[in-house]
C-alpha positions as CSV (number, residue, x, y, z in Angstrom):
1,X,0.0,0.0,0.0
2,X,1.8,3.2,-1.3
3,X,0.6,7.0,-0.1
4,X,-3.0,7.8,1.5
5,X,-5.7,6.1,-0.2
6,X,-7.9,8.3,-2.2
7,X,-11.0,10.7,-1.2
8,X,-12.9,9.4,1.2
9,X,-16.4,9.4,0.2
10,X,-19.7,10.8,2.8
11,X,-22.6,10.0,0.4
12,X,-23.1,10.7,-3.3
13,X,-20.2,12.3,-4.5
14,X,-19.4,14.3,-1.4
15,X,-16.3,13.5,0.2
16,X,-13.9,14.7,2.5
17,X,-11.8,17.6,1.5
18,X,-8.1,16.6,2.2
19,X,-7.6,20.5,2.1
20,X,-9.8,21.0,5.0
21,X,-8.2,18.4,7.5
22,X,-5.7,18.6,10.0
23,X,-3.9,16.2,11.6
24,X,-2.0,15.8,14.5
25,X,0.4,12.9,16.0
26,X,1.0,12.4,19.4
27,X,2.8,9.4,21.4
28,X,-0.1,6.3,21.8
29,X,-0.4,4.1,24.4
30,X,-0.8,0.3,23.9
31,X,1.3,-2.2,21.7
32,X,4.1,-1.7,19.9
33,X,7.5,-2.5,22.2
34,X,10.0,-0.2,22.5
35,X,9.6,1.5,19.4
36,X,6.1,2.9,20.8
37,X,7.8,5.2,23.2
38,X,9.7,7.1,19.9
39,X,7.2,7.0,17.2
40,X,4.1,9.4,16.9
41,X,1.4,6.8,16.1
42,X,-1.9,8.0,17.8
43,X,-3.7,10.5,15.1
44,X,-6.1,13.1,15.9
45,X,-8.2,14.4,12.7
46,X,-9.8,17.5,13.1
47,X,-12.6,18.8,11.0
48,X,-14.0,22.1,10.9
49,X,-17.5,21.6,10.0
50,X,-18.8,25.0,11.2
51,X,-16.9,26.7,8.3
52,X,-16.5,24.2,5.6
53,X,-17.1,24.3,2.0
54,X,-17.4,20.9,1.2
55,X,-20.9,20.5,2.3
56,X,-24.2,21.5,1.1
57,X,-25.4,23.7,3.4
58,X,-28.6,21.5,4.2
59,X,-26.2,18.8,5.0
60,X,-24.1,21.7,7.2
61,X,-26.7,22.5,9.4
62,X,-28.4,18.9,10.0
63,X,-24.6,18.0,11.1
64,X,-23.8,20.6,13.0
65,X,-27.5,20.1,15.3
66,X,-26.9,16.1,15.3
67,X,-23.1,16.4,16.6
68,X,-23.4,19.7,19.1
69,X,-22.4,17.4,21.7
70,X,-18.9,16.3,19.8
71,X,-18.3,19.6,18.5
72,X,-15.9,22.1,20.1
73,X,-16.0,25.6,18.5
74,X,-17.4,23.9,15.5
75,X,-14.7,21.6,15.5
76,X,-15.2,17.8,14.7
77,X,-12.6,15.3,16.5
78,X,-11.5,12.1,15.5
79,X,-8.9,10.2,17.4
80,X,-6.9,6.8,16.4
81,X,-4.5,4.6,18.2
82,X,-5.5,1.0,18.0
83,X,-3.0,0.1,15.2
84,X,0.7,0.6,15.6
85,X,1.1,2.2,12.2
86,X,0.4,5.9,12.3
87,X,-0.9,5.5,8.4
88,X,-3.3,2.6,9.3
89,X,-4.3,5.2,12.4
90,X,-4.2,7.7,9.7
91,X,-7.1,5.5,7.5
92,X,-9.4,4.8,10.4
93,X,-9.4,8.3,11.7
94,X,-10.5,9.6,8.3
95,X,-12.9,6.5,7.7
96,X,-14.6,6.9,11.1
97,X,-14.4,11.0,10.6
98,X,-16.5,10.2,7.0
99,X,-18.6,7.7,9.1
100,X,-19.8,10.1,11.3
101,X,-20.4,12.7,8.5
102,X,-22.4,10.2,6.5
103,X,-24.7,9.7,10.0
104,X,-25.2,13.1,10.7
105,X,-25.9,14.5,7.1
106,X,-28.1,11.6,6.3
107,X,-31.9,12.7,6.0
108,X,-34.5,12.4,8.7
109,X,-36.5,9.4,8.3
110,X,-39.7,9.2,6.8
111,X,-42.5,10.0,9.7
112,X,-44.8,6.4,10.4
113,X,-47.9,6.1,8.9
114,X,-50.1,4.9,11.6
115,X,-51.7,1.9,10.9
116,X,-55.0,-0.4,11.8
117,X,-54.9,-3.9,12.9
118,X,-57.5,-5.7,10.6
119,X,-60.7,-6.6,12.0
120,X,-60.2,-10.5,10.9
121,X,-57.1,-10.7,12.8
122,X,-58.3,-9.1,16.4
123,X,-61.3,-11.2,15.8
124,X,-59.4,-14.4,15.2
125,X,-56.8,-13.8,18.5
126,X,-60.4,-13.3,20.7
127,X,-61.7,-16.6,19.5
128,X,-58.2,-18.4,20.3
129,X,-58.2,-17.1,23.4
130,X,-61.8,-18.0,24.1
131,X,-60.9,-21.6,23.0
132,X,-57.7,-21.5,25.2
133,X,-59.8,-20.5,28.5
134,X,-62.3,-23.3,27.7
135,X,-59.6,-26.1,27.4
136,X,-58.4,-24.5,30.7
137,X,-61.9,-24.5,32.5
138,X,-61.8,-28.0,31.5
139,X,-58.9,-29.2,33.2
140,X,-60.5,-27.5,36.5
141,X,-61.6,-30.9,37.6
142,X,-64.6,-29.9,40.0
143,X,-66.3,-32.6,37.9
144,X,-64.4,-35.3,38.0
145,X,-65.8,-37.8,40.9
């Protein structure tokens, strides 16, 4: 695997702009031996969704009311550090960063049509359960001599 591997897509053919990314590499915990303790491997993407370009604005505003709670100053976060490669860390960042776009921008679902139960049906569970409490009445045994 040579170099970053291309866009990465949100939905349609929105992706993520490289331009608008920054990255940052810090020292990560877990695996990786001694070399861990010299090597920059956890990655932290950051995304400014409050000013971006990228997305229509319809898709802007949806994410930035669906991740209010993530966001800091209009600022999206992602942070890796379960690989010991900063480029594999590098990958998931961006894929869970495009993830989370594709979540948030993604349109509210259609509102439920209420429905009726059909008459047959709630007629036929009534008489089951008329039939059930007569097999039980039978068992009752104040008959039986």
């Amino acid at each position: 695997m040579d170099g970053m591997s291309g866009p990465y897509p949100i939905r349609g053919s929105v992706a993520l702009p490289e331009a608008e990314l920054a990255w940052r590499f810090s020292r990560s915990s877990g695996p990786g031996g001694q070399h861990v303790n010299t090597s920059d491997t956890q990655v932290e993407l950051r995304f400014d969704l409050a000013n971006t370009e990228a997305l229509p604005e319809v898709w802007k505003q949806r994410a930035l009311e669906r991740l209010a709670s993530r966001l800091v100053d209009g600022v999206l976060t992602v942070r890796a550090s379960e690989h010991r490669s900063q480029w594999r860390n590098r990958e998931a960042a961006a894929v869970r960063l495009a993830a989370l776009l594709a979540e948030a921008t993604a349109p509210p679902p259609r509102p439920r049509r209420p429905t009726r139960v059909p008459r047959g049906i709630s007629e036929r569970r009534l008489r089951q359960k008329k039939q059930r409490s007569e097999t039980k009445r039978g068992r009752s045994g104040r008959d039986w001599h």
